[in-house]
Tab-separated table of C-alpha atoms and ligand atoms in Angstrom:
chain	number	residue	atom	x	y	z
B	30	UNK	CA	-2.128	4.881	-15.292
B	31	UNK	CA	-3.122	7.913	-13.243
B	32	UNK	CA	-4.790	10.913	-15.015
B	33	UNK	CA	-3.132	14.191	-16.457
B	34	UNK	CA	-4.262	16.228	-13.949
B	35	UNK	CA	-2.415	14.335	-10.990
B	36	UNK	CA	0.442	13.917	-13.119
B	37	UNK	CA	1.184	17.353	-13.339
B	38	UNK	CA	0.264	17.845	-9.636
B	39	UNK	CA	2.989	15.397	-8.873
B	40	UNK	CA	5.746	17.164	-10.560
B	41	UNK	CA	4.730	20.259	-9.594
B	42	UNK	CA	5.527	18.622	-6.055
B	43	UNK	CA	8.474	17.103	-7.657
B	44	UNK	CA	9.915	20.603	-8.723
B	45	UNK	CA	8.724	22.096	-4.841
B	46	UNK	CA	10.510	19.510	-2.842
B	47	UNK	CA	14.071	19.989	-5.138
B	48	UNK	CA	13.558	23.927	-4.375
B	49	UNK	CA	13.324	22.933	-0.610
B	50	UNK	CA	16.195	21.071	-1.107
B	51	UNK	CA	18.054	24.447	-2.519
B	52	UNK	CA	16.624	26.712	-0.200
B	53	UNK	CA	17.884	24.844	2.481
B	54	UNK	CA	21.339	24.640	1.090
B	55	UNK	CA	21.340	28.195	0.401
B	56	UNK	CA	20.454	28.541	4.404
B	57	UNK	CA	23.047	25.927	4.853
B	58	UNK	CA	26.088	28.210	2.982
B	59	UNK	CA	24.889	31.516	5.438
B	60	UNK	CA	24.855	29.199	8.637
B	61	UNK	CA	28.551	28.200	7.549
B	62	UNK	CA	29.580	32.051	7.168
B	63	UNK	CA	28.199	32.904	10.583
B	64	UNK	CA	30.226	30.093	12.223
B	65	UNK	CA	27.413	28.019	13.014
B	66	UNK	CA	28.512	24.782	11.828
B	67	UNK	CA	25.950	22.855	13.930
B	68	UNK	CA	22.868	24.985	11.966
B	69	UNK	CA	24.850	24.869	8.887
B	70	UNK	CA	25.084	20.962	8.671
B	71	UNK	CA	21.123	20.287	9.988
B	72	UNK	CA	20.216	22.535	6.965
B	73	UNK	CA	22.414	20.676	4.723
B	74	UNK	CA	20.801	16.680	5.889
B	75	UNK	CA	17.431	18.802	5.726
B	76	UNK	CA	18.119	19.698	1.895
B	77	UNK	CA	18.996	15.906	1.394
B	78	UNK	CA	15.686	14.980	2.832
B	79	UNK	CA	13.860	17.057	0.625
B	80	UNK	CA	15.671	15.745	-2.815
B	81	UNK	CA	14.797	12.196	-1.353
B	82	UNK	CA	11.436	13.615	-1.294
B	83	UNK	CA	11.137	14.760	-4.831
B	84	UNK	CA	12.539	11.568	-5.845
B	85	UNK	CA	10.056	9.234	-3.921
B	86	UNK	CA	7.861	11.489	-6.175
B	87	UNK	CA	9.828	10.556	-8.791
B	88	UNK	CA	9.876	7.090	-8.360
B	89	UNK	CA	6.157	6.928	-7.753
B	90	UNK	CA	5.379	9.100	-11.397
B	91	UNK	CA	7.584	5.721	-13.091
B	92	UNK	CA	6.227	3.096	-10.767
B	93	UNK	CA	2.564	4.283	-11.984
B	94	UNK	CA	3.510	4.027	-15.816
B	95	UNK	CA	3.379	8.037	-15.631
B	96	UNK	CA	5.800	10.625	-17.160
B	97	UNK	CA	8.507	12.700	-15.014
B	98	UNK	CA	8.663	16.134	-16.474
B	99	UNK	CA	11.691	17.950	-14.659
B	100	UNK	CA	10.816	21.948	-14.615
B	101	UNK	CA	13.490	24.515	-13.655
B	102	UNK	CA	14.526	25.051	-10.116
B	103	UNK	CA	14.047	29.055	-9.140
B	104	UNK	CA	16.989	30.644	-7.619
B	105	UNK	CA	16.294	29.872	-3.798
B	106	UNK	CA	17.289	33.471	-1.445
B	107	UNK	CA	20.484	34.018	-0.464
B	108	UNK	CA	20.453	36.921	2.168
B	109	UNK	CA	19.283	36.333	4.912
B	110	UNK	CA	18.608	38.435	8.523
B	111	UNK	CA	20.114	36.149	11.286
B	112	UNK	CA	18.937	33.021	12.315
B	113	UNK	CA	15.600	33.282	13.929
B	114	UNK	CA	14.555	34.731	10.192
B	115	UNK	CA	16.012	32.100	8.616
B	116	UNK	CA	13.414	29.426	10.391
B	117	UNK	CA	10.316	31.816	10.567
B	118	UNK	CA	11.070	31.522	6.938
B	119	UNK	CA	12.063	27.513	6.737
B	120	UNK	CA	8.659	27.713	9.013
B	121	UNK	CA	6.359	29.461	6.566
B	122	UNK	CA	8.159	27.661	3.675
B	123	UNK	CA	6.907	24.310	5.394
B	124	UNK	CA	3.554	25.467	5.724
B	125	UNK	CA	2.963	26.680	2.000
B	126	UNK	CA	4.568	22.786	1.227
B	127	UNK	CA	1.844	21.199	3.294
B	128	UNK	CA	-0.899	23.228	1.597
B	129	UNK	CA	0.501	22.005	-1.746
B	130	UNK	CA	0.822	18.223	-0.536
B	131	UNK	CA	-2.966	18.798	0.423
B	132	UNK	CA	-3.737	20.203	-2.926
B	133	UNK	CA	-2.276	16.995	-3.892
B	134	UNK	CA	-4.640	15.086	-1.797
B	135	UNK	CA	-7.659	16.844	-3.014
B	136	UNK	CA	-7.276	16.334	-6.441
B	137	UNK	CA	-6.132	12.483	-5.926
B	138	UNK	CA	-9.996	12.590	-4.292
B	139	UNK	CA	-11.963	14.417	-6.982
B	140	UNK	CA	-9.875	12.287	-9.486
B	141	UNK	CA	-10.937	8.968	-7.697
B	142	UNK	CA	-7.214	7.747	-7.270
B	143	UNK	CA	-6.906	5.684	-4.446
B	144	UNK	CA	-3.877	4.533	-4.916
B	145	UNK	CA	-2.103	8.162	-5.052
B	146	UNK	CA	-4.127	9.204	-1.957
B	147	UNK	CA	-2.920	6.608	0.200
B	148	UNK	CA	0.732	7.550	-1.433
B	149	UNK	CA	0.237	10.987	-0.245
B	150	UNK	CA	-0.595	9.937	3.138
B	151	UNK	CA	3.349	9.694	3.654
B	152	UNK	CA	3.810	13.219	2.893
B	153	UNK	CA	1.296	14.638	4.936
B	154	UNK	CA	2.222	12.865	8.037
B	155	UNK	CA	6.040	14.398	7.082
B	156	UNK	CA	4.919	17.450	7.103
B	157	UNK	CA	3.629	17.486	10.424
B	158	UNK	CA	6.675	16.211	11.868
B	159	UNK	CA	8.410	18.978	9.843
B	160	UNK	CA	6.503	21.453	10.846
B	161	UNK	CA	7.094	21.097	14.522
B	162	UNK	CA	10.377	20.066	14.334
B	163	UNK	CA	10.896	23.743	13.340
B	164	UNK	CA	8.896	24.954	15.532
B	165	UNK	CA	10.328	23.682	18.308
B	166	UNK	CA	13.790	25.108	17.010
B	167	UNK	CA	12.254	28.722	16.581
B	168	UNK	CA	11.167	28.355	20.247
B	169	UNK	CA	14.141	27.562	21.558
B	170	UNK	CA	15.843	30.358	19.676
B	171	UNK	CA	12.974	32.936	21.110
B	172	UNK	CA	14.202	31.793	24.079
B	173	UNK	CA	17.804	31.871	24.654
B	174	UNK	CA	18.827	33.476	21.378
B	175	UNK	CA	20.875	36.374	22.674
B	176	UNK	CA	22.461	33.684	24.912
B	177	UNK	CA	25.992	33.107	22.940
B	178	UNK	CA	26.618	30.001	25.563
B	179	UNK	CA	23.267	28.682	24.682
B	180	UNK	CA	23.445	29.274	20.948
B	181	UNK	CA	26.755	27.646	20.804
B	182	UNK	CA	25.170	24.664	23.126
B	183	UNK	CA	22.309	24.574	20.361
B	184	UNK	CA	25.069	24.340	17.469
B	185	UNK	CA	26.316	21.985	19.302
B	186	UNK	CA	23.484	19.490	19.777
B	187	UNK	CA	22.064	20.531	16.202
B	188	UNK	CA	25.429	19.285	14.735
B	189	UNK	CA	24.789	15.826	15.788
B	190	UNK	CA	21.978	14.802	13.512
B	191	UNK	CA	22.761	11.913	11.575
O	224	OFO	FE1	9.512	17.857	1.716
O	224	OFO	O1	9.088	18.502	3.337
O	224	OFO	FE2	9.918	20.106	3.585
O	224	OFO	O2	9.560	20.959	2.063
């Protein structure tokens, strides 16, 4: 049974990983009014990574004889400023996550729990991954941005994550 303290931690996570899930959506809806269908649809497999994050969270909270406590999902943003300001925010969004899956790491160490460290260990290396993976996009739209043939190009390739 793991203690109190990483319980809660864990659903905390739980209840951050569903709002990354509904952030992105949200991102997901404003990429389909712009036309970017390509943007729109990464976003949208991006939210349904993050829900099967909160639920390998999930799973691990029943797997460990420990109690899921669902807490209410904030209203994610809705208006956004174009698309380079939708990743710098996906971007710092990502960062504040790995922070928290830290947080989660630390107090798995001061609470002795191996077992939920090395669980954690998944997350972190996600997040890294993550992170540059939207970096990469930022810096590509820094680049060529203004470019309609190369933003339709990038909608293009974007579209054809599985
Ligand atoms: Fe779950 O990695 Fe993003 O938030």
């Amino acid at each position: 049974m793991i203690s109190e303290k990483i319980n809660e931690i864990l659903n905390e996570q739980i209840n951050k990983e569903f709002y990354s899930g509904y952030l992105y959506l949200s991102m997901s809806a404003y990429m389909k009014e712009l036309g970017l269908f390509g943007f729109s649809s990464w976003l949208r497999l991006q939210a349904k990574e993050e829900v099967e994050h909160g639920l390998k969270l999930f799973d691990y909270l029943i797997e460990r004889n420990s109690f899921v406590t669902l807490k209410q999902i904030k209203t994610p943003e809705f208006e956004f400023q174009g698309i380079i300001s939708v990743f710098n925010k996906i971007y710092e969004h990502e960062k504040c996550i790995t922070e928290s899956v830290m947080k989660v790491a630390k107090a798995a160490e001061e609470e002795c729990d191996r077992t939920t460290l090395s669980f954690i260990d998944w997350f972190i290396n996600e997040q890294i991954e993550e992170e540059q993976n939207i970096k990469n996009i930022i810096k590509r739209l820094e680049l060529f941005g203004d470019d309609k043939v190369a933003l339709y190009l990038m909608d293009k390739e974007l579209s054809e994550r599985v």
